[in-house]
Coordinates of C-alpha atoms in Angstrom, one line a residue:
Chain I
M896 CA 33.2 -59.5 113.8
T897 CA 31.5 -62.1 116.0
A898 CA 33.4 -64.7 117.2
A899 CA 31.8 -66.6 113.9
D900 CA 33.9 -64.7 112.3
V901 CA 37.2 -65.2 114.3
L902 CA 36.0 -68.8 115.0
L903 CA 35.9 -69.1 111.0
L904 CA 39.4 -67.3 110.1
A905 CA 41.2 -69.3 112.7
L906 CA 39.7 -73.2 111.7
G907 CA 40.5 -71.8 108.1
A908 CA 44.2 -70.7 109.1
I909 CA 44.8 -74.2 110.9
A910 CA 43.3 -75.9 107.9
V911 CA 45.1 -74.1 105.5
G912 CA 48.3 -74.2 107.8
A913 CA 47.8 -78.3 108.5
G914 CA 46.9 -78.5 104.4
W915 CA 50.5 -77.3 103.5
R916 CA 52.6 -78.9 105.8
V917 CA 50.7 -82.2 104.3
V918 CA 52.7 -81.1 101.3
I919 CA 55.9 -80.0 102.9
T920 CA 57.3 -82.4 105.8
S921 CA 58.5 -85.8 104.3
H922 CA 57.6 -88.1 107.0
L923 CA 54.7 -90.0 104.6
V924 CA 52.6 -90.9 107.7
R925 CA 52.9 -87.3 109.7
A926 CA 52.1 -85.9 106.3
G927 CA 48.7 -88.3 106.9
L928 CA 48.4 -86.9 110.2
W929 CA 48.6 -82.7 108.6
L930 CA 46.2 -84.3 106.6
V931 CA 44.0 -85.7 109.4
V932 CA 44.1 -81.9 111.4
T933 CA 43.4 -79.7 108.0
L934 CA 40.4 -82.2 107.0
G935 CA 39.0 -81.5 111.1
A936 CA 39.1 -78.5 110.8
V937 CA 37.7 -78.1 108.0
A938 CA 34.8 -80.7 109.9
G939 CA 35.1 -77.4 112.8
A940 CA 33.6 -74.7 109.9
Y941 CA 31.1 -76.8 109.2
L942 CA 30.0 -77.1 112.6
V943 CA 30.7 -73.1 113.2
L944 CA 28.6 -72.6 110.5
A945 CA 25.3 -74.9 112.0
A946 CA 25.5 -77.7 109.4
E947 CA 26.1 -80.9 112.8
L948 CA 25.3 -83.0 110.0
V949 CA 27.7 -82.7 107.3
A950 CA 30.1 -81.6 110.0
W951 CA 29.7 -85.0 111.7
V952 CA 29.9 -86.7 108.3
Q953 CA 33.0 -85.4 107.6
V954 CA 34.1 -86.2 110.2
L955 CA 33.2 -90.3 110.2
L956 CA 34.3 -90.7 106.3
Y957 CA 37.4 -88.3 106.2
V958 CA 38.9 -88.6 109.3
G959 CA 37.8 -91.1 110.4
A960 CA 37.7 -93.1 107.1
V961 CA 39.6 -92.5 104.0
V962 CA 42.5 -91.0 106.1
V963 CA 43.0 -94.4 108.0
L964 CA 42.5 -96.0 104.7
L965 CA 45.3 -94.1 102.9
L966 CA 47.6 -94.6 106.5
F967 CA 46.5 -99.1 106.3
A968 CA 47.8 -99.1 102.3
V969 CA 51.0 -96.5 103.1
M970 CA 51.7 -99.7 106.5
L971 CA 51.2 -102.1 103.9
T972 CA 53.4 -101.0 101.6
R973 CA 56.1 -99.6 103.3
A974 CA 56.1 -97.4 106.4
P975 CA 59.2 -96.2 107.4
I976 CA 59.7 -94.7 110.3
G977 CA 62.5 -91.4 109.3
A978 CA 61.9 -88.6 106.4
S979 CA 62.4 -90.3 103.0
S980 CA 64.1 -88.7 100.7
D981 CA 62.3 -90.0 97.5
L982 CA 59.3 -88.1 98.0
D983 CA 60.3 -84.8 96.5
R984 CA 58.8 -83.6 92.4
P985 CA 59.8 -80.6 91.4
G986 CA 57.0 -78.1 92.6
W987 CA 56.8 -75.7 90.4
T988 CA 53.9 -78.4 88.1
G989 CA 52.2 -79.0 91.2
L990 CA 52.2 -74.7 92.4
L991 CA 51.0 -74.1 88.8
V992 CA 48.0 -76.6 89.1
G993 CA 47.4 -75.9 92.4
G994 CA 47.7 -71.9 92.3
G995 CA 46.0 -71.6 89.0
A996 CA 43.1 -74.2 90.3
A997 CA 42.6 -72.0 93.6
L998 CA 43.0 -68.4 91.8
G999 CA 40.1 -69.6 89.2
L1000 CA 37.7 -70.4 91.4
G1001 CA 37.9 -68.0 93.9
A1002 CA 37.8 -65.4 90.7
L1003 CA 35.0 -67.8 90.1
L1004 CA 33.4 -67.4 93.5
L1005 CA 34.2 -63.8 93.3
D1006 CA 32.8 -62.4 90.2
G1007 CA 29.5 -65.2 91.0
Y1008 CA 28.0 -63.4 94.4
R1009 CA 30.3 -60.1 94.3
W1010 CA 30.3 -59.2 97.8
Q1011 CA 26.6 -59.7 97.5
K1012 CA 24.6 -61.0 100.9
V1013 CA 22.1 -64.3 100.7
D1014 CA 19.7 -65.2 102.6
A1015 CA 21.3 -68.6 103.9
P1016 CA 18.4 -71.1 104.0
A1017 CA 17.6 -72.2 107.2
V1018 CA 20.8 -74.6 109.6
G1019 CA 21.7 -77.7 107.9
S1020 CA 20.2 -80.0 109.9
A1021 CA 19.2 -83.8 108.5
Q1022 CA 15.9 -83.9 107.6
L1023 CA 16.5 -80.4 105.4
L1024 CA 19.8 -82.4 103.6
G1025 CA 17.6 -85.7 103.0
G1026 CA 14.6 -83.5 102.1
E1027 CA 17.2 -81.4 99.5
V1028 CA 19.2 -84.2 98.4
F1029 CA 16.8 -86.7 97.2
R1030 CA 13.6 -85.3 95.7
H1031 CA 16.1 -81.8 93.9
W1032 CA 19.1 -83.2 94.1
V1033 CA 18.4 -87.4 93.9
L1034 CA 19.3 -87.7 90.1
P1035 CA 23.3 -86.5 90.7
F1036 CA 23.1 -88.7 93.3
E1037 CA 21.8 -91.6 91.6
V1038 CA 24.6 -91.3 89.3
L1039 CA 27.2 -90.5 91.7
S1040 CA 26.5 -93.2 93.1
V1041 CA 26.9 -95.7 90.0
L1042 CA 30.1 -93.8 90.1
L1043 CA 32.0 -95.4 92.3
L1044 CA 30.1 -98.7 91.8
A1045 CA 31.8 -98.7 88.2
A1046 CA 35.3 -96.9 90.1
L1047 CA 34.8 -99.8 92.9
I1048 CA 34.5 -103.1 90.4
G1049 CA 37.3 -101.3 87.9
A1050 CA 39.8 -101.8 91.4
I1051 CA 38.3 -104.7 91.4
V1052 CA 38.9 -106.3 88.3
V1053 CA 42.6 -104.2 87.9
S1054 CA 43.5 -105.6 91.0
R1055 CA 43.1 -109.1 90.6
P1056 CA 44.5 -111.7 88.1
A1057 CA 43.3 -112.5 85.3
P1058 CA 41.3 -115.9 86.0
G1059 CA 43.8 -119.3 83.9
D1060 CA 46.8 -116.9 84.1
D1061 CA 49.6 -118.0 86.6
S1062 CA 52.2 -116.7 85.4
G1063 CA 51.3 -113.3 86.2
S1064 CA 52.6 -111.3 88.9
R1065 CA 50.0 -110.6 92.0
Chain A
M462 CA 2.8 -87.3 140.0
K463 CA 3.5 -84.2 138.2
Y464 CA 7.3 -85.2 136.6
L465 CA 5.9 -88.8 136.4
A466 CA 9.0 -89.4 133.6
Q467 CA 9.2 -86.3 131.5
D468 CA 10.9 -87.4 128.6
P469 CA 14.2 -84.7 127.4
T470 CA 13.1 -83.0 124.4
L471 CA 15.9 -80.7 122.4
A472 CA 14.6 -77.7 123.4
N473 CA 15.8 -79.0 127.6
F474 CA 19.4 -79.3 125.9
G475 CA 22.0 -75.9 126.8
H476 CA 20.2 -74.0 129.1
D477 CA 21.7 -75.2 132.5
V478 CA 24.2 -73.7 134.3
W479 CA 28.2 -73.5 134.0
W480 CA 28.2 -75.0 137.1
L481 CA 25.6 -78.0 137.0
V482 CA 27.7 -79.2 133.2
L483 CA 31.3 -78.8 135.2
I484 CA 29.0 -82.2 138.1
K485 CA 27.7 -84.0 134.8
V486 CA 31.1 -84.1 133.1
V487 CA 33.2 -84.6 136.5
A488 CA 29.8 -87.0 137.3
V489 CA 30.2 -88.9 134.0
F490 CA 34.0 -89.3 134.2
A491 CA 34.1 -90.3 137.4
L492 CA 31.3 -93.5 136.4
L493 CA 33.9 -94.5 133.3
L494 CA 36.7 -94.9 135.5
V495 CA 34.6 -96.6 138.4
L496 CA 32.9 -98.8 136.0
T497 CA 36.8 -99.8 134.0
L498 CA 37.6 -100.5 137.8
F499 CA 34.2 -102.4 138.4
T500 CA 33.9 -103.9 134.0
I501 CA 37.7 -105.8 134.9
M502 CA 36.7 -107.3 138.2
Y503 CA 33.6 -108.5 136.3
E504 CA 35.0 -110.3 134.4
R505 CA 38.4 -112.0 135.2
K506 CA 35.5 -112.9 138.1
V507 CA 33.3 -114.3 135.4
V508 CA 36.1 -115.7 133.8
A509 CA 37.2 -117.6 136.9
R510 CA 33.9 -118.7 137.8
M511 CA 33.5 -120.4 134.2
A512 CA 36.6 -121.8 134.8
V513 CA 35.5 -123.6 137.7
R514 CA 37.8 -122.3 139.9
P515 CA 38.2 -118.8 143.0
G516 CA 39.6 -116.4 140.5
P517 CA 41.2 -113.2 142.5
N518 CA 40.6 -112.9 146.0
Q519 CA 43.6 -111.7 148.2
V520 CA 43.3 -107.4 148.1
G521 CA 39.3 -106.1 149.6
P522 CA 36.6 -108.2 150.1
N523 CA 36.5 -110.7 147.9
G524 CA 39.4 -110.1 145.7
W525 CA 36.9 -106.8 144.4
L526 CA 39.3 -104.1 145.3
Q527 CA 42.5 -106.0 142.6
S528 CA 42.1 -103.7 139.1
L529 CA 42.2 -100.9 141.8
M530 CA 45.7 -102.0 143.1
D531 CA 46.6 -102.5 139.8
G532 CA 46.0 -98.9 138.2
M533 CA 47.1 -97.7 140.7
K534 CA 50.5 -99.7 140.9
L535 CA 50.6 -99.7 137.0
P536 CA 51.6 -95.6 136.0
F537 CA 54.8 -96.6 139.2
K538 CA 56.4 -98.8 137.1
E539 CA 60.0 -98.6 134.7
E540 CA 58.6 -96.7 131.4
I541 CA 60.2 -98.0 128.3
I542 CA 60.5 -96.4 124.6
P543 CA 62.0 -98.4 122.4
I544 CA 64.9 -96.7 120.7
T545 CA 62.9 -97.5 117.1
A546 CA 60.0 -95.2 117.9
D547 CA 58.8 -92.6 116.1
K548 CA 58.6 -90.2 119.3
V549 CA 55.9 -87.5 119.0
V550 CA 53.7 -90.1 117.3
Y551 CA 54.2 -92.9 119.9
F552 CA 53.1 -90.2 122.5
L553 CA 50.7 -88.9 120.6
A554 CA 48.8 -92.6 120.0
P555 CA 48.2 -93.4 124.2
V556 CA 45.6 -89.6 124.4
I557 CA 44.2 -90.6 121.2
A558 CA 42.7 -93.6 122.1
G559 CA 41.6 -92.0 125.8
T560 CA 40.3 -89.0 124.4
C561 CA 37.8 -90.9 121.6
A562 CA 36.9 -93.7 124.3
F563 CA 35.6 -91.0 126.3
I564 CA 33.7 -89.1 124.2
T565 CA 31.1 -91.5 123.1
F566 CA 29.6 -91.2 126.6
A567 CA 29.0 -86.8 126.7
V568 CA 25.6 -88.5 124.6
I569 CA 24.5 -91.2 126.1
P570 CA 21.2 -90.7 128.1
F571 CA 21.3 -91.5 131.6
G572 CA 17.6 -91.1 133.2
P573 CA 14.5 -88.0 132.6
M574 CA 14.6 -84.8 133.8
V575 CA 15.4 -85.0 137.1
S576 CA 15.8 -82.0 139.7
I577 CA 19.6 -81.1 141.0
F578 CA 19.9 -78.5 143.2
G579 CA 16.7 -77.2 141.9
H580 CA 17.2 -77.0 138.5
R581 CA 15.5 -79.4 136.4
T582 CA 18.1 -81.0 133.8
P583 CA 18.0 -83.7 132.0
L584 CA 20.6 -86.9 132.8
Q585 CA 22.4 -86.4 130.4
L586 CA 25.0 -84.3 129.9
T587 CA 24.2 -83.8 125.9
D588 CA 22.1 -84.1 123.2
V589 CA 22.0 -83.2 119.3
P590 CA 20.7 -83.6 116.7
V591 CA 22.4 -86.2 115.5
A592 CA 24.0 -88.0 118.5
V593 CA 23.9 -91.3 117.1
L594 CA 26.9 -89.7 114.4
V595 CA 28.4 -88.4 117.3
I596 CA 28.9 -91.8 118.8
L597 CA 30.0 -93.1 115.3
A598 CA 32.5 -90.5 114.3
A599 CA 34.3 -91.0 118.2
T600 CA 34.7 -94.2 117.0
S601 CA 35.6 -94.4 113.7
M602 CA 38.5 -91.6 115.9
S603 CA 39.6 -94.1 118.0
V604 CA 41.3 -96.3 114.9
Y605 CA 43.7 -93.9 114.4
G606 CA 44.7 -94.4 118.7
I607 CA 45.1 -98.6 117.7
V608 CA 46.8 -97.6 114.1
L609 CA 49.8 -95.3 115.5
S610 CA 51.0 -97.0 118.2
G611 CA 51.4 -100.1 115.8
W612 CA 53.2 -98.4 114.1
A613 CA 54.9 -96.0 116.5
S614 CA 56.6 -98.6 118.1
G615 CA 58.9 -99.1 115.3
S616 CA 58.6 -102.9 115.9
T617 CA 56.9 -106.1 113.7
Y618 CA 54.6 -107.6 116.2
P619 CA 53.2 -104.3 117.3
L620 CA 53.0 -102.9 113.2
L621 CA 50.9 -106.3 112.1
G622 CA 48.5 -106.3 115.3
G623 CA 48.0 -101.8 113.9
L624 CA 47.4 -103.9 110.7
R625 CA 45.1 -106.6 111.6
S626 CA 42.8 -103.9 114.0
S627 CA 42.9 -101.4 111.4
A628 CA 41.6 -103.5 108.6
Q629 CA 39.0 -104.5 111.3
M630 CA 37.2 -101.9 113.0
I631 CA 37.1 -100.3 109.3
S632 CA 34.7 -103.1 108.4
Y633 CA 32.7 -104.2 111.3
E634 CA 32.2 -100.0 111.3
V635 CA 30.5 -100.3 108.4
A636 CA 28.4 -103.1 109.8
M637 CA 27.7 -101.2 112.8
G638 CA 27.0 -98.3 110.7
L639 CA 24.6 -99.9 108.2
S640 CA 22.6 -101.8 111.5
I641 CA 21.7 -98.5 113.9
V642 CA 19.9 -96.9 109.6
A643 CA 16.7 -99.4 111.2
V644 CA 16.9 -97.9 114.1
F645 CA 16.7 -94.1 112.8
M646 CA 14.3 -94.7 110.4
T647 CA 12.2 -96.3 112.4
A648 CA 12.5 -93.7 115.0
G649 CA 12.0 -91.2 112.5
T650 CA 15.1 -89.0 114.8
M651 CA 19.3 -89.3 115.2
S652 CA 18.7 -88.1 118.8
T653 CA 20.1 -90.5 121.6
S654 CA 17.2 -88.7 123.5
G655 CA 14.5 -88.8 121.0
I656 CA 15.5 -92.9 120.1
V657 CA 15.1 -93.7 124.1
H658 CA 11.5 -91.5 123.9
A659 CA 10.5 -93.2 120.6
Q660 CA 10.7 -97.0 122.3
A661 CA 7.9 -95.6 125.5
G662 CA 5.5 -97.9 124.1
G663 CA 1.7 -97.2 124.9
A664 CA 1.9 -96.9 121.4
Q665 CA -2.0 -97.4 119.5
A666 CA -2.6 -100.9 120.0
N667 CA -2.8 -102.1 115.8
W668 CA -3.3 -105.7 116.4
D669 CA -7.2 -107.4 116.4
I670 CA -6.5 -111.2 117.6
F671 CA -10.3 -112.2 118.0
G672 CA -10.6 -108.6 120.0
W673 CA -7.2 -109.2 122.1
H674 CA -5.6 -106.0 121.2
P675 CA -1.8 -107.0 122.6
Q676 CA 0.5 -103.7 122.3
A677 CA 3.4 -104.5 119.9
P678 CA 7.0 -104.6 121.7
S679 CA 8.3 -101.4 121.9
W680 CA 12.5 -102.3 122.5
Y681 CA 14.4 -101.9 119.2
A682 CA 15.5 -105.1 119.6
I683 CA 12.6 -106.8 119.2
V684 CA 11.4 -104.6 116.5
T685 CA 14.2 -103.9 114.7
L686 CA 16.4 -108.1 115.3
P687 CA 18.0 -108.3 112.6
S688 CA 19.7 -104.9 113.1
F689 CA 19.8 -105.8 116.4
V690 CA 21.6 -108.8 116.6
I691 CA 24.4 -107.8 114.1
Y692 CA 25.3 -104.8 116.1
A693 CA 25.9 -107.5 118.3
I694 CA 28.2 -109.7 116.2
S695 CA 29.4 -105.8 115.0
A696 CA 30.2 -104.6 117.8
V697 CA 32.2 -107.3 119.3
G698 CA 35.1 -107.1 116.3
E699 CA 34.7 -103.8 116.4
T700 CA 36.2 -103.3 120.2
N701 CA 38.1 -105.9 119.5
R702 CA 37.1 -108.5 122.0
A703 CA 37.3 -112.8 122.0
P704 CA 36.8 -113.9 119.0
F705 CA 37.5 -111.7 117.3
D706 CA 40.8 -110.4 119.7
L707 CA 43.1 -110.7 116.3
P708 CA 45.5 -107.2 117.0
E709 CA 45.7 -108.7 119.9
A710 CA 45.9 -112.9 120.2
E711 CA 48.4 -113.4 122.6
S712 CA 49.2 -116.2 121.3
E713 CA 49.9 -114.7 117.4
L714 CA 51.6 -112.0 118.0
V715 CA 53.0 -111.4 121.4
G716 CA 50.8 -108.0 122.5
G717 CA 49.6 -107.3 119.9
Y718 CA 49.7 -103.0 118.8
L719 CA 51.0 -102.8 122.5
T720 CA 53.4 -104.8 122.6
E721 CA 55.8 -101.9 123.1
Y722 CA 54.5 -99.9 125.6
S723 CA 54.4 -99.4 128.9
S724 CA 53.6 -98.0 132.5
F725 CA 50.9 -95.5 131.9
K726 CA 51.2 -95.4 128.1
F727 CA 49.5 -98.8 128.7
A728 CA 47.2 -98.1 131.4
M729 CA 46.0 -95.8 129.0
F730 CA 45.2 -98.2 126.5
Y731 CA 44.1 -101.2 128.8
L732 CA 41.5 -97.9 129.9
A733 CA 40.4 -97.2 126.6
E734 CA 40.1 -100.6 125.6
Y735 CA 37.4 -100.9 128.4
I736 CA 35.7 -97.9 128.2
A737 CA 35.1 -98.8 124.2
M738 CA 33.6 -101.8 125.5
I739 CA 31.5 -99.8 128.4
N740 CA 30.5 -97.3 125.3
V741 CA 29.3 -99.8 122.6
S742 CA 26.9 -101.5 125.5
A743 CA 25.7 -98.3 126.8
V744 CA 24.6 -97.6 122.9
G745 CA 22.9 -101.3 122.5
A746 CA 20.9 -100.1 125.4
T747 CA 20.2 -97.0 124.3
L748 CA 19.6 -97.8 120.8
F749 CA 17.6 -101.0 121.3
L750 CA 16.9 -101.9 125.1
G751 CA 15.2 -98.9 125.7
G752 CA 17.6 -96.8 127.3
W753 CA 17.4 -95.8 130.9
R754 CA 13.1 -96.9 131.0
V755 CA 12.0 -99.4 132.8
P756 CA 11.4 -102.6 131.7
W757 CA 8.0 -104.3 130.7
P758 CA 6.7 -106.3 133.2
L759 CA 7.5 -103.7 136.2
S760 CA 6.6 -100.2 133.5
L761 CA 2.9 -101.4 134.5
I762 CA 3.5 -100.6 137.9
D763 CA 1.5 -97.8 139.0
H764 CA 1.3 -96.4 135.6
G765 CA 5.3 -96.1 135.3
V766 CA 6.5 -95.3 138.7
L767 CA 9.2 -96.9 138.4
N768 CA 10.5 -94.8 135.5
H769 CA 10.3 -91.6 137.9
S770 CA 13.3 -89.5 137.8
W771 CA 16.6 -91.1 139.7
F772 CA 15.0 -94.7 138.9
G773 CA 16.1 -94.4 135.2
L774 CA 20.0 -94.6 136.4
I775 CA 19.2 -97.8 137.4
W776 CA 17.3 -99.9 134.9
F777 CA 20.5 -98.3 132.1
L778 CA 23.2 -99.3 134.4
G779 CA 21.5 -103.4 135.3
K780 CA 21.3 -102.5 131.0
V781 CA 24.7 -102.4 130.8
L782 CA 26.1 -104.8 133.0
I783 CA 23.9 -107.5 131.0
F784 CA 25.4 -106.7 128.1
L785 CA 29.2 -106.7 129.7
F786 CA 28.7 -110.1 130.9
G787 CA 27.8 -111.1 127.1
F788 CA 30.7 -109.8 125.8
I789 CA 32.5 -111.9 129.0
W790 CA 30.4 -115.2 128.4
L791 CA 31.5 -114.8 125.0
R792 CA 35.2 -114.7 125.8
A793 CA 34.3 -117.7 128.3
T794 CA 33.8 -119.9 125.5
L795 CA 34.5 -119.6 122.1
P796 CA 38.3 -119.7 120.4
R797 CA 39.2 -117.1 118.6
L798 CA 38.8 -117.1 114.4
R799 CA 40.9 -117.4 111.7
Y800 CA 41.8 -114.3 110.5
D801 CA 40.1 -114.8 106.7
Q802 CA 37.0 -116.3 108.6
F803 CA 36.3 -112.9 110.5
M804 CA 36.7 -110.7 107.3
R805 CA 34.3 -112.8 105.6
L806 CA 31.9 -113.2 108.4
G807 CA 32.7 -109.0 108.2
W808 CA 32.2 -108.4 104.0
K809 CA 30.2 -111.3 103.2
V810 CA 27.8 -112.5 105.6
L811 CA 26.7 -109.4 107.6
L812 CA 26.6 -106.6 105.3
P813 CA 24.9 -107.9 102.2
A814 CA 22.0 -109.0 105.4
N815 CA 22.2 -105.7 106.8
L816 CA 21.8 -103.9 103.6
V817 CA 18.8 -106.6 102.7
W818 CA 17.1 -106.1 105.5
I819 CA 17.2 -102.0 105.3
L820 CA 15.4 -102.3 101.7
I821 CA 13.5 -104.2 103.5
L822 CA 11.9 -102.6 106.2
A823 CA 12.8 -99.5 104.3
G824 CA 9.5 -101.2 102.0
I825 CA 7.5 -102.1 105.0
K826 CA 6.8 -98.3 106.0
T827 CA 6.3 -97.6 102.9
T828 CA 3.5 -99.8 102.4
Q829 CA 2.3 -98.7 106.4
R830 CA 2.2 -95.6 105.4
T831 CA 0.4 -96.0 102.2
P832 CA -2.0 -98.3 103.2
T833 CA -4.3 -98.6 99.4
G834 CA -3.0 -98.4 96.4
N835 CA -0.9 -100.2 95.0
T836 CA 2.3 -99.5 96.5
R837 CA 2.0 -102.6 98.3
W838 CA 1.9 -104.9 95.9
F839 CA 4.9 -103.8 94.0
V840 CA 6.5 -103.9 97.4
I841 CA 5.2 -107.3 97.6
A842 CA 6.1 -108.4 94.1
G843 CA 9.5 -106.7 94.3
V844 CA 10.5 -108.4 97.1
V845 CA 8.9 -111.9 95.1
V846 CA 11.4 -111.3 92.0
V847 CA 13.8 -109.9 94.1
A848 CA 14.1 -113.7 96.0
L849 CA 13.8 -115.5 92.7
I850 CA 16.4 -114.0 90.5
A851 CA 18.8 -114.4 94.1
V852 CA 17.7 -117.7 94.6
F853 CA 18.6 -118.3 90.7
L854 CA 21.3 -116.9 89.8
W855 CA 23.6 -117.4 93.5
P856 CA 27.3 -117.6 92.4
E857 CA 28.4 -121.7 93.2
K858 CA 31.0 -122.0 95.7
K859 CA 34.4 -122.8 94.5
G860 CA 37.4 -123.4 95.9
P861 CA 40.2 -120.8 96.3
E862 CA 43.3 -120.8 94.9
A863 CA 47.2 -121.6 96.0
P864 CA 49.4 -119.5 94.9
S865 CA 52.7 -120.7 94.5
T866 CA 55.5 -120.4 96.2
E867 CA 57.4 -118.6 93.5
Q868 CA 54.7 -115.7 93.7
L869 CA 54.7 -115.6 97.7
E870 CA 59.3 -115.2 96.2
E871 CA 58.5 -112.8 93.5
Q872 CA 55.5 -110.8 96.2
L873 CA 58.2 -110.9 98.8
A874 CA 61.6 -109.5 97.1
Q875 CA 59.1 -106.3 95.7
L876 CA 58.4 -105.5 98.8
P877 CA 60.9 -102.2 98.8
E878 CA 64.0 -102.0 101.0
G879 CA 63.3 -101.0 104.4
S880 CA 60.2 -102.4 104.9
F881 CA 59.2 -104.1 107.8
P882 CA 60.2 -108.1 107.3
L883 CA 56.1 -108.3 106.8
P884 CA 54.4 -112.3 105.9
P885 CA 53.8 -113.7 103.1
L886 CA 49.7 -113.1 102.6
D887 CA 49.1 -116.3 101.3
L888 CA 46.3 -116.9 103.7
Q889 CA 46.3 -120.6 103.1
V890 CA 45.7 -123.0 106.1
P891 CA 48.2 -125.8 107.0
P892 CA 47.2 -129.1 106.4
S893 CA 46.1 -130.6 109.8
P894 CA 48.2 -132.7 111.4
R895 CA 45.7 -135.3 112.4
L896 CA 45.0 -135.7 108.7
Q897 CA 48.8 -136.3 107.9
R898 CA 48.9 -139.3 110.8
L899 CA 45.1 -140.9 109.4
T900 CA 46.5 -140.3 105.9
G901 CA 50.3 -141.9 106.5
Q902 CA 51.6 -138.6 105.9
R903 CA 54.7 -138.2 107.6
E904 CA 57.3 -135.0 107.5
P905 CA 61.0 -135.8 105.9
A906 CA 63.5 -136.8 108.6
T907 CA 66.0 -134.4 109.5
V908 CA 68.6 -136.7 111.7
G909 CA 71.7 -138.0 110.3
G910 CA 75.6 -137.0 110.7
G911 CA 77.7 -134.9 109.7
T912 CA 76.1 -132.2 108.4
D913 CA 76.7 -130.1 112.0
E914 CA 79.5 -127.9 111.9
K915 CA 82.4 -129.2 113.9
E916 CA 83.0 -126.9 116.9
N917 CA 86.1 -125.3 117.6

């Protein structure tokens, strides 16, 4: 085992452990903070794999923007200090969905590669990644961006009251 | 001269011996602390001068040791922790704020290759191919310090300050990141030393004005002027400085997110705030003002002898000080914006302007790369069509609808149990008193006998 393997395992353990804490903690804001730890550990794993661009974009977008927005929304609606008792749902559905997805993906990956060695292309530099995304994968990229745009407009439409509708709740 | 202003490349990094790295780390840390102390005094002196008063003049020569004394006094003050605070997060928040503030300077170049104790090394702690992304990531992480401090204090005004601040920093971060995109596109690299190198000038003079071949200006502040303007505005918003200092608006929020902090934790926030200001100044100087390179007329002296080794430090610090002066000047001059005006500026002016500018720049780059063929005409035709559509379909202005009192009451009633008493989110401006006086409207009088309870 090389040092990179040990680091990867440690970061994976941190990510899984913090993810576990996200689910079981009954403090709303602390769950968000554990999510930060999880995403940060995943970014660290990218960094160990020499994918600098992906790692820093992960920190910039997920840690720095998405979770902050999440915390922002929590604080805007309610931000109780201390444990909340009404957060729990029956656990078996979550276990079924999450465990099923993990098992299925794991089986798919194992079956797809069967411990064979794959030659990694080159390190994930920004230039290489940009070339790949905008040459070979430009259609999925554009479709994804249009999807996000549609979701954005949909969110605005849903959250705004219809024009002339004064009686509706805001 | 053999080593005249040798630009470091990415290959020059990562070969330092351990004690050299240690020296650099300690030097950057000390430089930031000293710069912070200096900036506080600089600000107070400049604002005092603009307000025609002497400013602090008691401690040390001309009062210049005042902030040092303040900094030494702060940790010895009594520490007060609110009972309602979430203790863990309350301790964590200043740590996050302080740590994130220091990260940026790890990738800021101070100068070219220099010789330290016989080792040739770049005057920069480290550099990576995506250095500017590291800076942006560190800035976006620093939002946590403010949001969490506001929440963990368990008090209303800090929470409001934290909310305002997170909305503000996220909004202006987007504008800031987009303004830097133009720099990436022009420089073709994201490493800070590479960007400084790309602004070195001396490029081929490709203009021909009646036989005169002037060199194109090399600073990105001139080449990508719209980006520079947007960067400067969003830098002020990002650092919560006046006129965008809504998160700690003293007259509205007592003191904002750090109201409940005292002693050393307060000092950490204060430090983080000033370092953030120095950070955006240093990043602006590096990305837009040519970094450590000497400004234009001076660069002609003896083929750029003033770029040589340690001279870089002088020019870099000079540019940072000019940036900082801009910040202080704004604070001394402009009143604070209203929150909705501020958000409108960020989302409806800076962001679309930025996107349009990036498109135009991309069009220019494309036409430059293929000087022959139809591409140029396609780009020009596209610009014309887009401009025509924009002119014809520009939406007309409509006044905002005022929410009724019932709506606001309903909104308040919908808050769940145990929420902080947020004010209604109406964002309506009350009519100005002067206008009321002019039109003869009066507040209903509240005088009258008999309604007061009798004292027993």
